[in-house]
XYZ file of C-alpha atoms in Angstrom:
666
model
C 48.671 -51.511 -35.583
C 50.571 -52.195 -38.737
C 52.826 -54.713 -40.351
C 56.507 -54.751 -39.457
C 59.171 -53.478 -41.856
C 61.343 -55.129 -44.481
C 60.386 -58.796 -44.240
C 56.702 -59.007 -43.195
C 55.436 -60.633 -46.356
C 52.687 -62.559 -44.543
C 50.829 -59.549 -43.200
C 51.423 -57.586 -46.377
C 49.783 -60.373 -48.357
C 46.826 -60.476 -45.980
C 46.326 -56.718 -46.121
C 46.622 -56.746 -49.893
C 43.788 -59.264 -50.112
C 41.708 -57.175 -47.722
C 42.430 -54.020 -49.689
C 41.223 -55.755 -52.846
C 37.989 -56.785 -51.145
C 37.522 -53.475 -49.353
C 39.854 -50.588 -50.277
C 38.926 -48.633 -47.149
C 40.747 -51.210 -45.014
C 44.070 -49.809 -46.170
C 42.857 -46.229 -45.892
C 43.646 -45.976 -49.585
C 40.819 -43.630 -50.549
C 41.369 -39.900 -49.912
C 38.395 -38.129 -48.382
C 36.819 -35.124 -50.125
C 38.729 -31.881 -49.629
C 41.737 -33.706 -48.208
C 44.334 -33.138 -50.915
C 47.601 -34.964 -51.294
C 50.114 -32.726 -49.527
C 53.363 -31.651 -51.157
C 56.489 -30.547 -49.261
C 56.887 -26.765 -49.639
C 60.689 -26.976 -49.845
C 62.485 -28.656 -52.773
C 64.986 -31.493 -52.347
C 68.548 -30.750 -51.376
C 71.068 -30.713 -54.199
C 74.086 -32.807 -53.376
C 74.896 -34.918 -50.311
C 73.497 -34.016 -46.926
C 75.861 -32.284 -44.518
C 74.663 -32.056 -40.918
C 74.744 -28.607 -39.280
C 77.599 -28.129 -36.830
C 75.264 -26.486 -34.314
C 71.810 -27.801 -33.398
C 69.107 -26.640 -35.782
C 66.221 -27.531 -33.485
C 65.542 -27.448 -29.770
C 65.987 -31.141 -29.056
C 65.242 -30.616 -25.350
C 61.768 -29.443 -26.362
C 61.343 -32.459 -28.633
C 62.277 -34.875 -25.848
C 59.970 -33.175 -23.359
C 57.055 -33.479 -25.766
C 57.941 -37.034 -26.760
C 57.708 -38.109 -23.128
C 54.447 -36.173 -22.845
C 52.996 -38.409 -25.564
C 53.311 -41.387 -23.215
C 51.061 -39.601 -20.729
C 48.446 -39.497 -23.483
C 48.810 -43.285 -23.766
C 48.857 -44.043 -20.030
C 46.519 -46.680 -18.702
C 45.352 -47.159 -15.126
C 44.733 -45.006 -12.065
C 47.059 -42.048 -12.478
C 49.106 -40.585 -9.630
C 48.399 -37.158 -11.120
C 46.887 -35.735 -14.296
C 49.422 -34.288 -16.674
C 46.785 -33.707 -19.355
C 43.324 -32.343 -18.650
C 41.846 -34.625 -21.304
C 43.283 -37.903 -19.960
C 42.384 -39.414 -16.613
C 41.948 -42.782 -14.891
C 41.030 -45.685 -17.146
C 41.247 -49.459 -17.515
C 38.732 -49.795 -14.706
C 38.278 -53.554 -15.181
C 41.773 -54.666 -16.126
C 42.120 -57.670 -13.855
C 43.624 -61.002 -14.793
C 42.143 -64.421 -14.200
C 44.195 -64.724 -11.009
C 43.269 -61.297 -9.652
C 46.405 -59.539 -10.884
C 46.253 -55.805 -11.529
C 46.893 -55.202 -15.245
C 45.794 -51.598 -15.379
C 49.182 -49.917 -15.860
C 51.388 -49.627 -18.942
C 50.310 -47.795 -22.091
C 47.734 -48.271 -24.798
C 49.171 -49.347 -28.124
C 47.974 -46.622 -30.489
C 44.506 -45.172 -31.043
C 43.035 -48.262 -29.408
C 43.193 -49.546 -25.819
C 45.010 -52.804 -26.572
C 48.147 -54.012 -24.817
C 49.841 -56.348 -27.296
C 52.698 -58.103 -25.505
C 55.504 -57.863 -28.062
C 55.305 -54.180 -29.102
C 54.546 -53.069 -25.537
C 57.463 -55.089 -24.180
C 59.843 -53.676 -26.775
C 58.666 -50.119 -26.080
C 59.511 -50.565 -22.396
C 62.895 -52.112 -23.228
C 63.771 -49.338 -25.645
C 62.763 -46.522 -23.301
C 65.086 -48.078 -20.712
C 67.841 -48.537 -23.327
C 67.659 -44.800 -24.032
C 68.461 -44.063 -20.388
C 71.218 -46.667 -20.135
C 73.067 -45.030 -23.046
C 72.228 -41.326 -22.709
C 71.471 -40.881 -19.003
C 73.774 -37.898 -18.514
C 72.332 -35.968 -21.455
C 68.793 -36.602 -20.233
C 69.666 -35.513 -16.725
C 71.327 -32.337 -17.926
C 68.092 -31.145 -19.562
C 65.987 -32.375 -16.612
C 64.275 -35.237 -18.447
C 65.825 -38.185 -16.604
C 63.280 -38.242 -13.775
C 60.484 -38.318 -16.332
C 62.121 -41.198 -18.186
C 62.613 -43.241 -15.011
C 59.021 -42.641 -13.946
C 57.669 -43.787 -17.311
C 59.694 -46.997 -17.506
C 58.577 -47.917 -14.003
C 54.965 -47.523 -15.145
C 55.711 -50.012 -17.912
C 57.560 -52.325 -15.535
C 54.584 -52.369 -13.162
C 52.461 -53.864 -15.924
C 55.041 -56.498 -16.908
C 55.769 -57.551 -13.320
C 52.064 -58.041 -12.668
C 51.654 -59.832 -16.004
C 54.236 -62.335 -14.734
C 51.750 -63.833 -12.284
C 53.776 -66.983 -11.799
C 56.193 -69.146 -13.765
C 53.464 -71.000 -15.641
C 51.008 -68.223 -16.531
C 52.158 -64.942 -18.051
C 49.831 -62.369 -19.585
C 50.790 -61.975 -23.235
C 47.987 -59.631 -24.197
C 45.329 -57.514 -22.532
C 42.217 -56.630 -24.465
C 40.076 -58.090 -27.210
C 40.679 -56.547 -30.618
C 38.117 -58.770 -32.323
C 36.271 -62.010 -31.779
C 35.860 -64.905 -34.162
C 37.899 -66.118 -37.134
C 40.241 -63.775 -38.945
C 38.073 -63.854 -42.068
C 35.405 -61.789 -40.286
C 37.116 -58.449 -39.946
C 34.397 -55.887 -39.279
C 31.364 -57.557 -37.765
C 33.075 -58.894 -34.637
C 35.381 -56.009 -33.787
C 35.434 -55.179 -30.087
C 38.250 -52.790 -29.129
C 38.752 -51.877 -32.769
C 35.129 -50.794 -32.998
C 35.284 -48.487 -29.994
C 35.907 -44.847 -30.879
C 35.505 -43.036 -27.584
C 37.864 -42.195 -24.712
C 39.554 -44.969 -22.699
C 38.044 -43.528 -19.525
C 34.587 -44.677 -20.728
C 35.579 -47.899 -22.469
C 33.687 -50.227 -20.158
C 30.495 -48.210 -20.629
C 30.362 -47.957 -24.420
C 32.523 -50.731 -25.894
C 30.619 -52.981 -28.340
C 29.569 -56.286 -26.697
C 30.215 -54.713 -23.269
C 33.306 -56.892 -22.760
C 36.000 -55.410 -20.516
C 39.684 -56.012 -21.178
C 40.419 -59.730 -20.994
C 43.847 -61.182 -20.260
C 45.262 -63.831 -22.606
C 47.937 -66.065 -21.151
C 51.199 -67.608 -22.251
C 51.760 -70.990 -20.660
C 53.814 -74.149 -21.272
C 50.957 -75.373 -23.476
C 50.609 -72.017 -25.249
C 54.173 -70.656 -25.466
C 55.481 -67.358 -26.756
C 59.211 -67.063 -26.257
C 59.266 -63.742 -28.082
C 56.837 -62.017 -25.703
C 58.337 -63.612 -22.592
C 61.870 -62.870 -23.803
C 60.986 -59.255 -24.529
C 59.398 -58.877 -21.090
C 62.589 -60.276 -19.568
C 64.766 -57.928 -21.595
C 62.662 -54.966 -20.502
C 62.959 -55.749 -16.796
C 66.720 -56.364 -17.006
C 67.212 -53.061 -18.848
C 65.059 -51.180 -16.344
C 67.027 -52.717 -13.479
C 70.148 -51.096 -14.934
C 68.486 -47.706 -15.297
C 67.055 -47.813 -11.761
C 69.876 -49.474 -9.788
C 71.605 -46.336 -8.521
C 68.269 -44.967 -7.309
C 66.790 -48.114 -5.769
C 68.869 -51.277 -5.716
C 66.133 -53.277 -3.969
C 63.723 -52.546 -6.782
C 66.391 -53.369 -9.378
C 66.969 -56.767 -7.756
C 63.256 -57.543 -7.893
C 63.181 -56.763 -11.604
C 66.237 -58.936 -12.227
C 64.628 -61.861 -10.433
C 61.608 -61.599 -12.718
C 63.848 -61.274 -15.772
C 65.804 -64.414 -14.924
C 62.636 -66.431 -14.375
C 61.150 -65.167 -17.613
C 64.304 -66.147 -19.493
C 64.132 -69.618 -17.980
C 60.522 -69.963 -19.125
C 61.376 -68.764 -22.643
C 64.102 -71.381 -23.198
C 62.317 -74.236 -21.423
C 59.061 -73.696 -23.333
C 60.166 -72.500 -26.790
C 57.513 -71.443 -29.229
C 55.740 -68.518 -30.850
C 52.286 -67.012 -30.489
C 51.911 -67.156 -34.260
C 51.095 -70.866 -33.864
C 48.687 -70.336 -30.974
C 45.163 -71.706 -31.210
C 43.827 -68.975 -28.959
C 41.728 -66.475 -30.848
C 43.364 -63.489 -29.123
C 46.856 -64.488 -30.264
C 45.582 -65.287 -33.753
C 44.414 -61.689 -33.986
C 47.739 -60.537 -32.532
C 49.437 -62.469 -35.325
C 47.286 -60.640 -37.851
C 48.302 -57.178 -36.651
C 51.714 -57.925 -35.138
C 53.127 -61.055 -36.774
C 56.297 -62.253 -35.115
C 58.939 -63.448 -37.567
C 60.804 -65.573 -35.009
C 61.365 -65.865 -31.277
C 65.061 -66.736 -31.017
C 66.151 -63.101 -31.299
C 64.097 -62.128 -28.235
C 65.727 -64.954 -26.274
C 69.162 -63.614 -27.272
C 67.971 -60.091 -26.417
C 66.820 -61.177 -22.944
C 70.116 -62.958 -22.294
C 72.182 -60.008 -23.521
C 70.398 -57.595 -21.203
C 70.761 -60.034 -18.316
C 74.494 -60.185 -18.929
C 74.655 -56.379 -19.132
C 72.851 -56.169 -15.790
C 74.576 -59.029 -13.926
C 77.912 -59.765 -15.690
C 77.158 -63.468 -15.211
C 78.982 -65.436 -17.934
C 76.092 -67.875 -18.313
C 73.952 -65.161 -19.838
C 76.687 -63.986 -22.200
C 77.136 -67.543 -23.454
C 73.385 -67.884 -23.906
C 73.217 -64.561 -25.716
C 75.953 -65.596 -28.153
C 74.377 -69.010 -28.721
C 70.952 -67.635 -29.585
C 72.431 -64.691 -31.490
C 74.134 -67.076 -33.906
C 70.787 -68.738 -34.600
C 69.114 -65.542 -35.844
C 71.313 -64.227 -38.649
C 68.117 -63.536 -40.617
C 67.242 -61.003 -37.909
C 70.550 -59.148 -38.158
C 69.512 -56.607 -40.832
C 66.622 -55.084 -38.816
C 65.696 -53.448 -35.519
C 62.079 -53.055 -34.472
C 59.447 -54.412 -32.106
C 59.677 -57.640 -34.151
C 63.382 -58.030 -34.940
C 66.202 -57.411 -32.466
C 69.214 -58.107 -34.688
C 70.414 -54.516 -35.083
C 70.022 -53.854 -31.373
C 71.891 -57.041 -30.500
C 74.926 -55.988 -32.549
C 75.172 -52.675 -30.734
C 74.372 -53.923 -27.241
C 76.690 -56.930 -27.427
C 79.573 -54.867 -28.786
C 79.028 -52.249 -26.074
C 79.269 -54.810 -23.267
C 81.936 -57.119 -24.749
C 83.956 -55.112 -27.332
C 84.078 -58.337 -29.358
C 85.075 -57.524 -32.990
C 82.432 -59.856 -34.452
C 79.700 -57.612 -33.063
C 81.473 -54.508 -34.340
C 81.667 -55.966 -37.843
C 78.047 -57.090 -37.803
C 76.953 -53.690 -36.537
C 78.755 -51.977 -39.403
C 77.184 -54.375 -41.904
C 73.809 -53.416 -40.450
C 74.538 -49.683 -40.619
C 75.961 -49.844 -44.127
C 72.521 -50.840 -45.404
C 71.515 -47.239 -44.715
C 74.658 -45.169 -45.136
C 74.838 -43.617 -48.599
C 77.750 -44.007 -50.976
C 78.846 -47.453 -49.913
C 78.443 -50.706 -51.871
C 76.309 -52.349 -49.162
C 73.573 -49.699 -49.161
C 70.179 -51.236 -49.959
C 67.698 -48.897 -48.272
C 66.181 -46.267 -50.529
C 65.735 -42.615 -49.606
C 62.937 -40.206 -50.442
C 63.986 -37.258 -52.619
C 64.383 -35.143 -49.464
C 66.409 -37.700 -47.543
C 64.185 -39.888 -45.351
C 65.486 -43.458 -45.183
C 62.440 -45.281 -46.479
C 62.585 -48.539 -44.560
C 58.890 -49.229 -44.936
C 55.808 -47.347 -46.066
C 54.072 -47.973 -42.746
C 55.852 -46.104 -39.957
C 58.755 -44.833 -42.041
C 59.581 -41.941 -39.682
C 59.544 -44.136 -36.577
C 61.654 -46.846 -38.173
C 64.257 -44.389 -39.387
C 64.357 -43.153 -35.790
C 65.174 -46.691 -34.635
C 68.232 -46.725 -36.884
C 69.217 -43.196 -35.841
C 69.191 -44.252 -32.191
C 71.407 -47.287 -32.795
C 73.858 -45.258 -34.857
C 74.156 -42.589 -32.176
C 74.515 -45.207 -29.435
C 77.241 -46.973 -31.424
C 78.986 -43.719 -32.276
C 79.062 -42.789 -28.593
C 80.544 -46.198 -27.766
C 83.396 -46.026 -30.282
C 83.848 -42.248 -30.040
C 82.145 -39.446 -31.962
C 85.469 -38.468 -33.557
C 85.864 -41.732 -35.504
C 85.335 -41.668 -39.265
C 82.575 -44.274 -39.029
C 80.901 -42.279 -36.267
C 80.845 -39.103 -38.310
C 78.974 -40.856 -41.117
C 76.489 -42.347 -38.650
C 75.891 -39.068 -36.831
C 75.364 -37.332 -40.165
C 72.733 -39.930 -41.086
C 71.003 -39.654 -37.693
C 70.804 -35.871 -37.829
C 69.419 -36.017 -41.360
C 66.651 -38.421 -40.295
C 65.658 -36.546 -37.162
C 65.783 -33.112 -38.778
C 63.720 -34.349 -41.734
C 60.984 -35.344 -39.287
C 61.225 -32.063 -37.377
C 60.585 -29.868 -40.382
C 63.606 -29.506 -42.662
C 61.251 -29.507 -45.631
C 58.451 -27.431 -44.217
C 56.442 -30.099 -42.383
C 57.012 -31.578 -38.942
C 55.980 -35.194 -38.385
C 55.876 -34.570 -34.629
C 52.519 -33.342 -33.362
C 52.794 -30.045 -31.514
C 56.320 -29.262 -32.702
C 57.123 -26.567 -35.241
C 54.787 -24.280 -37.116
C 53.364 -26.829 -39.572
C 52.579 -30.149 -37.912
C 49.828 -32.800 -38.264
C 46.350 -31.517 -37.458
C 44.474 -34.822 -37.553
C 46.525 -37.695 -36.097
C 44.785 -41.055 -36.006
C 44.248 -40.999 -32.247
C 40.894 -41.407 -30.548
C 41.229 -39.868 -27.090
C 42.710 -36.562 -28.284
C 39.674 -36.287 -30.584
C 36.965 -37.833 -28.406
C 38.072 -37.047 -24.876
C 36.148 -37.799 -21.736
C 35.827 -34.019 -21.215
C 34.795 -33.317 -24.810
C 32.877 -36.173 -26.420
C 30.077 -34.660 -28.529
C 28.799 -38.054 -29.750
C 28.730 -39.727 -26.332
C 25.979 -42.360 -26.348
C 25.711 -42.596 -30.147
C 26.128 -45.890 -31.973
C 29.804 -46.649 -32.477
C 29.509 -46.843 -36.262
C 28.363 -43.216 -36.276
C 31.171 -42.217 -33.925
C 33.616 -43.969 -36.240
C 32.272 -42.162 -39.287
C 32.732 -38.814 -37.590
C 36.236 -39.718 -36.376
C 37.475 -41.103 -39.683
C 35.870 -38.853 -42.255
C 35.253 -35.478 -40.644
C 37.511 -32.520 -41.298
C 37.445 -31.576 -37.617
C 40.914 -31.174 -36.167
C 41.895 -32.909 -32.941
C 40.208 -31.217 -30.011
C 43.401 -31.502 -27.955
C 47.058 -31.355 -28.962
C 48.729 -34.776 -28.907
C 52.120 -33.308 -28.068
C 55.175 -35.282 -29.117
C 53.448 -38.041 -31.066
C 55.477 -39.217 -34.069
C 53.175 -39.844 -37.026
C 53.648 -42.655 -39.523
C 55.373 -40.855 -42.363
C 55.129 -39.915 -46.042
C 55.016 -41.704 -49.356
C 58.279 -42.599 -51.060
C 58.062 -39.256 -52.923
C 57.645 -37.235 -49.682
C 53.914 -36.593 -50.242
C 51.293 -37.384 -47.619
C 47.710 -36.998 -46.407
C 46.827 -35.138 -43.224
C 43.603 -36.911 -42.331
C 42.396 -39.777 -40.180
C 41.113 -41.879 -43.072
C 44.554 -42.546 -44.505
C 45.890 -43.794 -41.228
C 49.074 -45.318 -42.571
C 50.256 -41.687 -42.756
C 48.620 -40.326 -39.595
C 48.728 -43.221 -37.125
C 50.691 -42.788 -33.911
C 51.874 -45.656 -31.712
C 53.827 -46.295 -28.530
C 56.710 -47.897 -30.421
C 57.183 -45.094 -32.982
C 58.253 -42.786 -30.147
C 60.435 -45.251 -28.239
C 63.812 -45.237 -30.023
C 62.977 -41.815 -31.452
C 63.176 -40.406 -27.914
C 66.581 -42.043 -27.499
C 67.808 -40.577 -30.772
C 66.816 -37.118 -29.558
C 68.787 -37.740 -26.360
C 71.693 -38.843 -28.543
C 71.687 -35.548 -30.419
C 71.697 -33.620 -27.144
C 74.669 -35.723 -26.081
C 76.462 -35.226 -29.399
C 76.007 -31.454 -29.660
C 76.558 -30.926 -25.932
C 73.870 -30.559 -23.291
C 75.098 -27.059 -22.465
C 73.604 -25.886 -25.763
C 70.081 -26.642 -24.545
C 67.913 -25.246 -21.778
C 65.535 -27.604 -19.960
C 62.056 -27.403 -21.438
C 58.893 -27.266 -19.315
C 55.103 -27.395 -19.573
C 55.016 -23.625 -19.146
C 53.639 -22.591 -22.545
C 51.905 -25.833 -23.504
C 48.160 -26.108 -23.993
C 47.407 -29.231 -21.962
C 43.664 -28.633 -21.991
C 43.190 -27.075 -18.558
C 41.299 -24.086 -19.938
C 38.543 -26.356 -21.283
C 35.220 -25.680 -19.505
C 34.830 -29.360 -18.601
C 38.357 -29.817 -17.281
C 38.937 -30.675 -13.657
C 41.205 -28.500 -11.540
C 44.846 -28.754 -12.576
C 47.379 -30.158 -10.087
C 48.740 -27.500 -7.748
C 52.417 -27.992 -8.554
C 54.551 -26.434 -5.805
C 57.014 -23.589 -6.224
C 60.037 -25.890 -6.249
C 58.747 -27.793 -9.304
C 60.269 -26.412 -12.501
C 59.261 -29.264 -14.811
C 55.480 -28.930 -14.929
C 55.292 -25.165 -14.356
C 56.706 -21.788 -15.330
C 58.693 -21.674 -12.089
C 62.333 -20.658 -12.321
C 65.371 -21.113 -10.167
C 65.459 -24.893 -9.776
C 68.933 -26.463 -9.849
C 69.621 -27.947 -13.262
C 70.467 -31.624 -13.547
C 68.941 -32.499 -10.184
C 65.824 -34.577 -10.393
C 64.290 -32.958 -7.343
C 63.199 -30.115 -9.642
C 60.339 -32.460 -10.651
C 57.695 -32.960 -7.974
C 56.615 -36.134 -9.790
C 60.026 -37.638 -8.945
C 59.510 -36.734 -5.301
C 56.173 -38.555 -5.408
C 57.849 -41.598 -6.858
C 60.518 -41.694 -4.154
C 58.154 -41.029 -1.249
C 57.616 -43.862 1.258
C 54.147 -45.329 0.967
C 52.850 -44.063 4.289
C 53.830 -40.481 3.394
C 52.283 -40.515 -0.059
C 48.848 -39.119 0.933
C 50.502 -35.989 2.301
C 52.505 -35.469 -0.893
C 49.436 -35.996 -3.067
C 47.462 -33.618 -0.892
C 49.836 -30.869 -1.968
C 48.761 -31.447 -5.580
C 45.101 -32.066 -4.819
C 44.215 -30.267 -1.577
C 41.901 -32.327 0.574
C 42.123 -35.354 -1.736
C 45.533 -36.815 -0.920
C 44.293 -39.822 1.026
C 41.650 -40.600 -1.575
C 44.190 -40.354 -4.407
C 46.635 -42.615 -2.590
C 43.902 -45.175 -1.912
C 42.924 -45.265 -5.582
C 46.549 -45.683 -6.634
C 46.978 -48.675 -4.368
C 43.682 -50.319 -5.255
C 42.459 -49.982 -1.669
C 39.413 -48.522 -0.015
C 39.861 -45.318 1.915
C 39.281 -47.197 5.175
C 41.931 -49.793 4.289
C 44.490 -47.103 3.607
C 43.720 -45.244 6.814
C 44.188 -48.467 8.752
C 47.434 -49.456 7.001
C 48.840 -45.949 7.455
C 48.049 -45.985 11.162
C 49.775 -49.367 11.487
C 52.748 -48.054 9.541
C 52.982 -45.025 11.802
C 52.879 -47.291 14.864
C 55.661 -49.373 13.396
C 57.628 -46.250 12.564
C 57.431 -45.075 16.160
C 58.743 -48.431 17.394
C 61.497 -48.768 14.811
C 64.692 -46.778 15.120
C 65.898 -47.406 11.607
C 63.682 -47.180 8.539
C 64.560 -47.934 4.944
C 64.296 -44.694 3.008
C 65.469 -46.362 -0.190
C 62.038 -47.847 -0.821
C 59.691 -46.608 -3.438
C 56.686 -48.263 -4.465
C 53.532 -49.061 -5.919
C 54.310 -46.087 -6.736
C 56.188 -46.491 -3.582
C 57.045 -49.912 -2.210
C 59.700 -51.683 -4.284
C 58.704 -55.037 -2.892
C 55.371 -54.674 -4.603
C 56.290 -52.859 -7.817
C 52.568 -52.627 -8.296
C 52.258 -56.359 -7.664
C 48.767 -57.665 -7.187
C 49.978 -59.965 -4.442
C 50.508 -56.905 -2.259
C 47.225 -55.274 -3.218
C 43.625 -55.716 -2.311
C 41.551 -55.716 -5.482
C 38.301 -53.821 -4.912
C 35.375 -56.203 -4.551
C 33.382 -54.592 -7.359
C 36.176 -55.042 -9.895
C 36.790 -58.599 -8.730
C 33.119 -59.451 -9.184
C 33.048 -57.987 -12.677
C 36.223 -59.900 -13.521
C 34.719 -63.214 -12.437
C 31.555 -62.522 -14.426
C 33.673 -61.730 -17.491
C 35.637 -64.961 -17.179
C 32.417 -66.965 -16.831
C 31.027 -65.264 -19.917
C 34.026 -66.344 -22.003
C 33.931 -69.928 -20.795
C 30.177 -70.313 -21.236
C 29.797 -68.567 -24.558
């Protein structure tokens, strides 16, 4: 949660007022014995020159960056990757019974804000569209495809129908904006997501807030549409049926966005007013152009290209930025890639020249050690956004071009700065000197290690924010916010503008890492695995780790798997398994629990699943030809996790109805 870069004067003004009234709101006060940190290595003298061979193991960085999204995962998990994260979002049901449990939590909290979540999904798919071969070569493609499907499952279910679309899940706070502390709900919960419903202040489970013709948000709907179109491109060669389903949703979302134009910043709903406070949208036209551009990329239908160009011309104020809020920079690169139109090339270069040193159009300042300082809040993540676009553009026009060489040099400088060029890595769990206290609740207060369980939340908060205790579990791959303009920083949870981690910081960053693997050559990197990682399984309260089989070389220390073939990941096999065979596959990971695990994944009772499996087996015996290109809920592309194909457990449905009644009555 933080204001967006460059042009977010509204939120900056609001936070400035709050900081004046209460300095702790901005995390401006250092805690005792938490000194201002200084980089141990002095600034470089002269211009930066990128190394001709890779300085860091970018395959390791990508592996850990994807691992961060497992720390953020919401819902009933097909398997546990981390001992300290398990099933959560127990009562995440919409007003129409839709399952909203999947996707990822935004940052330290358990919110699902529509715009940043949608952009994260889009960007993770964009990474694959551009750098698929590099990812596959280091055995990370299967992981990327699995993660974007998890995000797509949430968005597809959020698109309940063409008049009601979930724009947000969760209640950050209740009441008018002027009352910041007293009415916090999600923001005043400091325990693990697995126990949210038990300990959250007010006892309110996650509530869905809807976009409708009377309460429009073209930016959220457009971003959702862009995400599904991009994912359809990434998934098409593996499951064309699933890709078509995503495209259908994307087209309908685009239609809604243009027929009901408007922004959530003008909403009268309290939930969207709070969303505006933390994630203020500057405009919505750029997301409409973004949705149309991705639809054209996926379909080649001229209507969408014409729409993309029309809306693109309306958002010239968005052209200098690329983030969860502004899509201008991304539009330049995407539209040039799919059209080769010179206007998009020229606009892309104007965008890049803001950052490239030694040209008259440079406006972005650099820290003494070379970080492009786009904004104080999230500076490392935002420089990663630019690095991704430069590498994607350089790949499109050719790495050997003069312009490409300057862009690649910039990208390497930004990524290597964050990985430790000056003695400190901004990526948790990477390098020898990395953040010890990221602002992240579940890696500190986990469901298997929660010393203050049952205490009042204000006491839990005090311990979380002000203690010197390091995280109890390693939040591998998380990109922290970034330093001051002079490269100094605080490594504590109080000053969270430095130590916060979010889903969107890692999104384009992951793509930039893939870009560097592509640029240097994938043959220079060995696939990285979980082999030597401390994922928490040795903790005395941890459950039994999944029993990964011998032919899995992604989650284990196993050797001998064929490189560049996704079957080396058992998780990919799970994802591609027909629904009726899923219990058997899960039983290999969790002996004796396969049927129970499959039932939980599908939101069914054990008896329901047994019955449906027996019917499926009967059908299989009577059918000569079966469709093996179906994967689902995990495993049925026709459902894509859709609530219409699920039975919501009666207990959760009852709680949902009670929650809705509570909101309407009180």
